[in-house]
PDB file of C-alpha atoms in Angstrom:
ATOM      1  CA  MET A   1      75.947 144.319  99.858  1.00 56.00           C
ATOM      2  CA  PRO A   2      74.156 142.434 102.669  1.00 55.00           C
ATOM      3  CA  GLN A   3      70.902 144.047 103.989  1.00 58.00           C
ATOM      4  CA  LYS A   4      72.390 144.507 107.492  1.00 78.00           C
ATOM      5  CA  THR A   5      75.291 146.523 106.011  1.00 85.00           C
ATOM      6  CA  ARG A   6      73.130 148.918 104.082  1.00 88.00           C
ATOM      7  CA  PRO A   7      72.265 151.353 106.937  1.00 92.00           C
ATOM      8  CA  ILE A   8      75.953 151.633 107.824  1.00 94.00           C
ATOM      9  CA  ALA A   9      76.916 152.249 104.190  1.00 94.00           C
ATOM     10  CA  ILE A  10      74.307 155.005 103.821  1.00 94.00           C
ATOM     11  CA  PHE A  11      75.471 156.564 107.093  1.00 96.00           C
ATOM     12  CA  VAL A  12      79.109 156.470 106.229  1.00 97.00           C
ATOM     13  CA  SER A  13      78.568 157.736 102.674  1.00 96.00           C
ATOM     14  CA  ALA A  14      76.642 160.757 104.142  1.00 97.00           C
ATOM     15  CA  LEU A  15      79.515 161.411 106.617  1.00 97.00           C
ATOM     16  CA  LEU A  16      82.113 161.308 103.877  1.00 97.00           C
ATOM     17  CA  ILE A  17      80.227 163.765 101.687  1.00 97.00           C
ATOM     18  CA  LEU A  18      79.733 165.953 104.799  1.00 97.00           C
ATOM     19  CA  THR A  19      83.562 166.116 105.224  1.00 97.00           C
ATOM     20  CA  VAL A  20      83.896 167.311 101.679  1.00 97.00           C
ATOM     21  CA  ILE A  21      81.379 170.072 102.410  1.00 96.00           C
ATOM     22  CA  SER A  22      83.158 171.078 105.519  1.00 96.00           C
ATOM     23  CA  GLN A  23      86.512 171.316 103.628  1.00 94.00           C
ATOM     24  CA  LEU A  24      84.799 173.535 101.022  1.00 95.00           C
ATOM     25  CA  ILE A  25      83.473 175.813 103.787  1.00 95.00           C
ATOM     26  CA  TYR A  26      86.852 175.843 105.444  1.00 93.00           C
ATOM     27  CA  THR A  27      88.678 176.809 102.287  1.00 92.00           C
ATOM     28  CA  ALA A  28      86.070 179.413 101.259  1.00 93.00           C
ATOM     29  CA  THR A  29      86.028 181.191 104.667  1.00 94.00           C
ATOM     30  CA  LEU A  30      89.454 180.730 106.195  1.00 92.00           C
ATOM     31  CA  SER A  31      91.909 180.661 103.276  1.00 87.00           C
ATOM     32  CA  GLY A  32      94.566 183.240 104.080  1.00 85.00           C
ATOM     33  CA  VAL A  33      93.119 184.003 107.566  1.00 88.00           C
ATOM     34  CA  GLY A  34      95.627 183.727 110.416  1.00 89.00           C
ATOM     35  CA  ILE A  35      95.368 181.070 113.086  1.00 90.00           C
ATOM     36  CA  VAL A  36      94.411 183.505 115.862  1.00 89.00           C
ATOM     37  CA  GLU A  37      92.072 185.705 113.767  1.00 93.00           C
ATOM     38  CA  GLY A  38      90.148 182.785 112.419  1.00 93.00           C
ATOM     39  CA  TRP A  39      90.263 180.599 115.499  1.00 95.00           C
ATOM     40  CA  PRO A  40      86.580 180.763 116.566  1.00 94.00           C
ATOM     41  CA  LEU A  41      85.323 179.460 113.222  1.00 95.00           C
ATOM     42  CA  ARG A  42      88.448 177.297 112.574  1.00 95.00           C
ATOM     43  CA  SER A  43      88.143 175.537 115.929  1.00 95.00           C
ATOM     44  CA  THR A  44      84.357 175.026 115.388  1.00 96.00           C
ATOM     45  CA  ILE A  45      84.933 173.367 112.023  1.00 96.00           C
ATOM     46  CA  TRP A  46      87.752 171.153 113.293  1.00 95.00           C
ATOM     47  CA  THR A  47      85.686 170.095 116.287  1.00 96.00           C
ATOM     48  CA  ALA A  48      82.816 169.114 114.016  1.00 96.00           C
ATOM     49  CA  GLU A  49      85.202 167.274 111.708  1.00 96.00           C
ATOM     50  CA  LEU A  50      86.775 165.446 114.705  1.00 96.00           C
ATOM     51  CA  VAL A  51      83.306 164.185 115.644  1.00 97.00           C
ATOM     52  CA  VAL A  52      82.473 163.247 112.040  1.00 97.00           C
ATOM     53  CA  PHE A  53      85.755 161.403 111.531  1.00 97.00           C
ATOM     54  CA  SER A  54      85.260 159.454 114.745  1.00 97.00           C
ATOM     55  CA  ALA A  55      81.803 158.476 113.562  1.00 98.00           C
ATOM     56  CA  ILE A  56      83.282 157.386 110.243  1.00 97.00           C
ATOM     57  CA  ALA A  57      85.896 155.221 111.911  1.00 97.00           C
ATOM     58  CA  ILE A  58      83.387 153.621 114.327  1.00 97.00           C
ATOM     59  CA  ALA A  59      80.687 153.034 111.698  1.00 97.00           C
ATOM     60  CA  SER A  60      83.218 151.665 109.155  1.00 96.00           C
ATOM     61  CA  LEU A  61      84.467 149.244 111.739  1.00 95.00           C
ATOM     62  CA  VAL A  62      80.948 148.005 112.005  1.00 95.00           C
ATOM     63  CA  GLY A  63      80.758 147.748 108.226  1.00 93.00           C
ATOM     64  CA  LEU A  64      83.965 145.771 108.217  1.00 93.00           C
ATOM     65  CA  VAL A  65      82.633 143.250 110.704  1.00 92.00           C
ATOM     66  CA  ARG A  66      79.318 142.854 108.868  1.00 88.00           C
ATOM     67  CA  SER A  67      80.577 142.786 105.270  1.00 86.00           C
ATOM     68  CA  GLN A  68      81.579 139.609 103.574  1.00 79.00           C
ATOM     69  CA  ASP A  69      83.150 140.985 100.464  1.00 82.00           C
ATOM     70  CA  MET A  70      84.358 144.547 101.028  1.00 88.00           C
ATOM     71  CA  GLN A  71      86.791 144.115 103.864  1.00 92.00           C
ATOM     72  CA  LEU A  72      89.495 146.196 102.146  1.00 94.00           C
ATOM     73  CA  GLY A  73      87.216 149.143 101.446  1.00 95.00           C
ATOM     74  CA  TRP A  74      85.831 149.248 104.949  1.00 96.00           C
ATOM     75  CA  SER A  75      89.345 148.807 106.422  1.00 96.00           C
ATOM     76  CA  ALA A  76      90.618 151.772 104.436  1.00 97.00           C
ATOM     77  CA  LEU A  77      87.645 153.901 105.777  1.00 97.00           C
ATOM     78  CA  VAL A  78      88.476 152.845 109.329  1.00 97.00           C
ATOM     79  CA  VAL A  79      92.199 153.862 108.955  1.00 97.00           C
ATOM     80  CA  ALA A  80      91.292 157.034 107.131  1.00 97.00           C
ATOM     81  CA  GLY A  81      88.909 158.035 109.876  1.00 97.00           C
ATOM     82  CA  LEU A  82      91.529 157.393 112.566  1.00 97.00           C
ATOM     83  CA  MET A  83      94.227 159.367 110.657  1.00 97.00           C
ATOM     84  CA  ASN A  84      91.909 162.278 110.168  1.00 96.00           C
ATOM     85  CA  MET A  85      91.052 162.172 113.861  1.00 96.00           C
ATOM     86  CA  VAL A  86      94.832 162.523 114.660  1.00 96.00           C
ATOM     87  CA  GLN A  87      95.169 165.312 112.045  1.00 95.00           C
ATOM     88  CA  SER A  88      92.190 167.295 113.382  1.00 94.00           C
ATOM     89  CA  GLY A  89      93.204 166.688 116.922  1.00 95.00           C
ATOM     90  CA  ILE A  90      96.734 168.133 116.312  1.00 95.00           C
ATOM     91  CA  GLY A  91      95.231 171.241 114.768  1.00 93.00           C
ATOM     92  CA  LEU A  92      92.671 171.737 117.471  1.00 94.00           C
ATOM     93  CA  SER A  93      94.943 171.168 120.399  1.00 94.00           C
ATOM     94  CA  MET A  94      98.343 172.503 119.208  1.00 92.00           C
ATOM     95  CA  PHE A  95      97.967 175.151 116.547  1.00 91.00           C
ATOM     96  CA  LEU A  96      96.835 178.027 118.738  1.00 92.00           C
ATOM     97  CA  PRO A  97      99.255 177.458 121.622  1.00 91.00           C
ATOM     98  CA  ALA A  98     102.186 177.031 119.188  1.00 88.00           C
ATOM     99  CA  THR A  99     101.134 180.295 117.361  1.00 88.00           C
ATOM    100  CA  ASN A 100     100.751 182.205 120.578  1.00 89.00           C
ATOM    101  CA  ALA A 101     104.199 181.072 121.732  1.00 85.00           C
ATOM    102  CA  GLY A 102     105.683 183.850 119.661  1.00 82.00           C
ATOM    103  CA  GLU A 103     108.199 184.186 116.797  1.00 83.00           C
ATOM    104  CA  GLU A 104     111.009 182.514 118.798  1.00 83.00           C
ATOM    105  CA  PHE A 105     108.953 179.336 118.702  1.00 80.00           C
ATOM    106  CA  ALA A 106     108.202 179.573 114.993  1.00 82.00           C
ATOM    107  CA  PRO A 107     110.197 176.351 114.297  1.00 86.00           C
ATOM    108  CA  LEU A 108     107.977 174.551 116.778  1.00 85.00           C
ATOM    109  CA  MET A 109     104.882 175.784 114.978  1.00 86.00           C
ATOM    110  CA  GLY A 110     106.449 174.556 111.703  1.00 88.00           C
ATOM    111  CA  THR A 111     107.031 171.127 113.176  1.00 90.00           C
ATOM    112  CA  VAL A 112     103.480 170.855 114.445  1.00 91.00           C
ATOM    113  CA  LEU A 113     102.099 172.016 111.051  1.00 90.00           C
ATOM    114  CA  ALA A 114     104.260 169.522 109.173  1.00 90.00           C
ATOM    115  CA  GLY A 115     103.158 166.734 111.461  1.00 91.00           C
ATOM    116  CA  SER A 116      99.512 167.587 111.016  1.00 93.00           C
ATOM    117  CA  PHE A 117      99.737 167.705 107.232  1.00 92.00           C
ATOM    118  CA  LEU A 118     101.643 164.445 107.125  1.00 93.00           C
ATOM    119  CA  PHE A 119      98.547 162.721 108.566  1.00 95.00           C
ATOM    120  CA  TYR A 120      96.338 164.908 106.320  1.00 95.00           C
ATOM    121  CA  TYR A 121      98.107 163.611 103.135  1.00 95.00           C
ATOM    122  CA  LEU A 122      98.331 160.029 104.422  1.00 96.00           C
ATOM    123  CA  ALA A 123      94.564 160.059 105.189  1.00 96.00           C
ATOM    124  CA  LYS A 124      93.914 161.203 101.597  1.00 96.00           C
ATOM    125  CA  VAL A 125      96.057 158.304 100.314  1.00 97.00           C
ATOM    126  CA  VAL A 126      93.942 155.808 102.238  1.00 97.00           C
ATOM    127  CA  LEU A 127      90.695 157.530 101.221  1.00 97.00           C
ATOM    128  CA  GLY A 128      91.928 157.149  97.640  1.00 97.00           C
ATOM    129  CA  LEU A 129      92.307 153.434  98.365  1.00 97.00           C
ATOM    130  CA  ALA A 130      88.736 153.316  99.628  1.00 97.00           C
ATOM    131  CA  ALA A 131      87.562 155.021  96.465  1.00 97.00           C
ATOM    132  CA  ILE A 132      89.403 152.390  94.436  1.00 97.00           C
ATOM    133  CA  PHE A 133      88.153 149.387  96.384  1.00 96.00           C
ATOM    134  CA  PHE A 134      84.472 150.522  96.387  1.00 96.00           C
ATOM    135  CA  GLY A 135      84.767 151.758  92.809  1.00 95.00           C
ATOM    136  CA  LEU A 136      86.217 148.491  91.648  1.00 94.00           C
ATOM    137  CA  SER A 137      83.385 146.557  93.267  1.00 91.00           C
ATOM    138  CA  LEU A 138      80.827 148.719  91.374  1.00 92.00           C
ATOM    139  CA  PHE A 139      82.756 148.475  88.119  1.00 92.00           C
ATOM    140  CA  ARG A 140      82.555 144.721  88.183  1.00 89.00           C
ATOM    141  CA  GLY A 141      78.768 144.782  88.462  1.00 83.00           C
ATOM    142  CA  ALA A 142      76.260 144.601  85.655  1.00 71.00           C
ATOM    143  CA  ASP A 143      74.603 148.015  86.421  1.00 85.00           C
ATOM    144  CA  THR A 144      75.652 150.641  83.835  1.00 89.00           C
ATOM    145  CA  ILE A 145      75.374 153.561  86.187  1.00 90.00           C
ATOM    146  CA  GLY A 146      77.216 151.640  88.897  1.00 91.00           C
ATOM    147  CA  ARG A 147      79.939 150.789  86.416  1.00 93.00           C
ATOM    148  CA  VAL A 148      80.434 154.435  85.379  1.00 95.00           C
ATOM    149  CA  LEU A 149      80.384 155.628  88.968  1.00 95.00           C
ATOM    150  CA  GLY A 150      82.797 152.885  89.921  1.00 95.00           C
ATOM    151  CA  LEU A 151      85.156 153.865  87.079  1.00 96.00           C
ATOM    152  CA  VAL A 152      85.099 157.507  88.153  1.00 97.00           C
ATOM    153  CA  SER A 153      85.682 156.561  91.756  1.00 97.00           C
ATOM    154  CA  LEU A 154      88.533 154.349  90.825  1.00 96.00           C
ATOM    155  CA  ILE A 155      90.219 157.077  88.666  1.00 97.00           C
ATOM    156  CA  THR A 156      89.804 159.856  91.241  1.00 97.00           C
ATOM    157  CA  GLY A 157      91.105 157.494  93.930  1.00 97.00           C
ATOM    158  CA  LEU A 158      94.187 156.680  91.898  1.00 97.00           C
ATOM    159  CA  ILE A 159      94.881 160.358  91.252  1.00 97.00           C
ATOM    160  CA  ALA A 160      94.476 161.186  94.916  1.00 97.00           C
ATOM    161  CA  ILE A 161      96.902 158.447  95.874  1.00 97.00           C
ATOM    162  CA  VAL A 162      99.602 159.557  93.477  1.00 96.00           C
ATOM    163  CA  LEU A 163      99.340 163.261  94.333  1.00 95.00           C
ATOM    164  CA  ASN A 164      99.171 162.759  98.042  1.00 95.00           C
ATOM    165  CA  ILE A 165     102.086 160.278  98.154  1.00 95.00           C
ATOM    166  CA  ALA A 166     104.028 162.957  96.291  1.00 93.00           C
ATOM    167  CA  ALA A 167     102.884 165.517  98.773  1.00 93.00           C
ATOM    168  CA  LEU A 168     104.276 163.443 101.656  1.00 90.00           C
ATOM    169  CA  ARG A 169     107.711 164.346 100.344  1.00 88.00           C
ATOM    170  CA  LEU A 170     107.013 167.787  98.980  1.00 86.00           C
ATOM    171  CA  GLY A 171     105.408 169.105 102.219  1.00 79.00           C
ATOM    172  CA  LEU A 172     103.046 172.068 102.599  1.00 77.00           C
ATOM    173  CA  GLY A 173     103.668 173.411  99.058  1.00 77.00           C
ATOM    174  CA  ALA A 174     101.570 170.560  97.743  1.00 78.00           C
ATOM    175  CA  VAL A 175      98.416 171.276  99.782  1.00 81.00           C
ATOM    176  CA  PRO A 176      96.191 172.748  97.055  1.00 84.00           C
ATOM    177  CA  LEU A 177      96.458 169.948  94.487  1.00 89.00           C
ATOM    178  CA  ALA A 178      96.730 167.113  97.018  1.00 91.00           C
ATOM    179  CA  GLY A 179      93.915 168.423  99.088  1.00 91.00           C
ATOM    180  CA  ALA A 180      91.614 168.971  96.103  1.00 94.00           C
ATOM    181  CA  SER A 181      92.322 165.544  94.629  1.00 95.00           C
ATOM    182  CA  GLY A 182      91.662 164.017  98.077  1.00 95.00           C
ATOM    183  CA  ALA A 183      88.324 165.873  98.472  1.00 96.00           C
ATOM    184  CA  ILE A 184      87.242 164.732  95.051  1.00 96.00           C
ATOM    185  CA  ALA A 185      88.165 161.082  95.744  1.00 97.00           C
ATOM    186  CA  THR A 186      86.372 161.364  99.050  1.00 97.00           C
ATOM    187  CA  PHE A 187      83.242 162.598  97.334  1.00 97.00           C
ATOM    188  CA  PHE A 188      83.191 159.760  94.810  1.00 97.00           C
ATOM    189  CA  ALA A 189      84.083 157.187  97.507  1.00 96.00           C
ATOM    190  CA  GLY A 190      81.045 158.437  99.441  1.00 96.00           C
ATOM    191  CA  CYS A 191      78.924 158.097  96.261  1.00 96.00           C
ATOM    192  CA  ALA A 192      80.379 154.607  95.559  1.00 95.00           C
ATOM    193  CA  VAL A 193      79.657 153.463  99.191  1.00 95.00           C
ATOM    194  CA  TRP A 194      76.040 154.866  98.938  1.00 94.00           C
ATOM    195  CA  TYR A 195      75.401 153.249  95.447  1.00 93.00           C
ATOM    196  CA  SER A 196      76.781 149.907  96.700  1.00 87.00           C
ATOM    197  CA  ALA A 197      74.159 149.996  99.481  1.00 81.00           C
ATOM    198  CA  ARG A 198      71.502 149.869  96.713  1.00 74.00           C
ATOM    199  CA  GLU A 199      72.698 146.517  95.445  1.00 58.00           C
ATOM    200  CA  VAL A 200      70.706 143.405  96.240  1.00 43.00           C
ATOM    201  CA  GLU A 201      72.392 140.117  96.870  1.00 42.00           C
TER     202      GLU A 201
END
């Protein structure tokens, strides 16, 4: 990876791993908690994630421009960041008003929720692609640790793609498996991006 791309790669990898941590915190603290009851913490986490995803999209676009051999990986991170921005934005701006509208507007809340998770699943698919692209780049190298990390990133990315494409059709019932696979792929994509920054051309 070119020297000028390394700071961007390290920055993006840290942000990707940060999103995994935020998802773990969200699941641990807000699983089963209602929208209204958990709104102060929920909105705080979503606001932070919106900022992080924006930073991922912007920084990855810089990485895309600077990189000579990882355009597909950086492009996937740009698109994933944008999709996650939309997903977080829907939740942050629409979930509370739709919930407070009352039972008669429950179908509206269901529509908003379904739309949010469509982007959630699609973003995981694209993050799976990023994990594959960066993992494949490492796997082709001579470094043993890099090859192992690349293989793991590639496999977790493929699993995330399959499960989240299936979730696009299955809907909200597929959240646990699809979300978990996406988080794991995101973690290893972050590790692969970070490790690729260590390579010397």
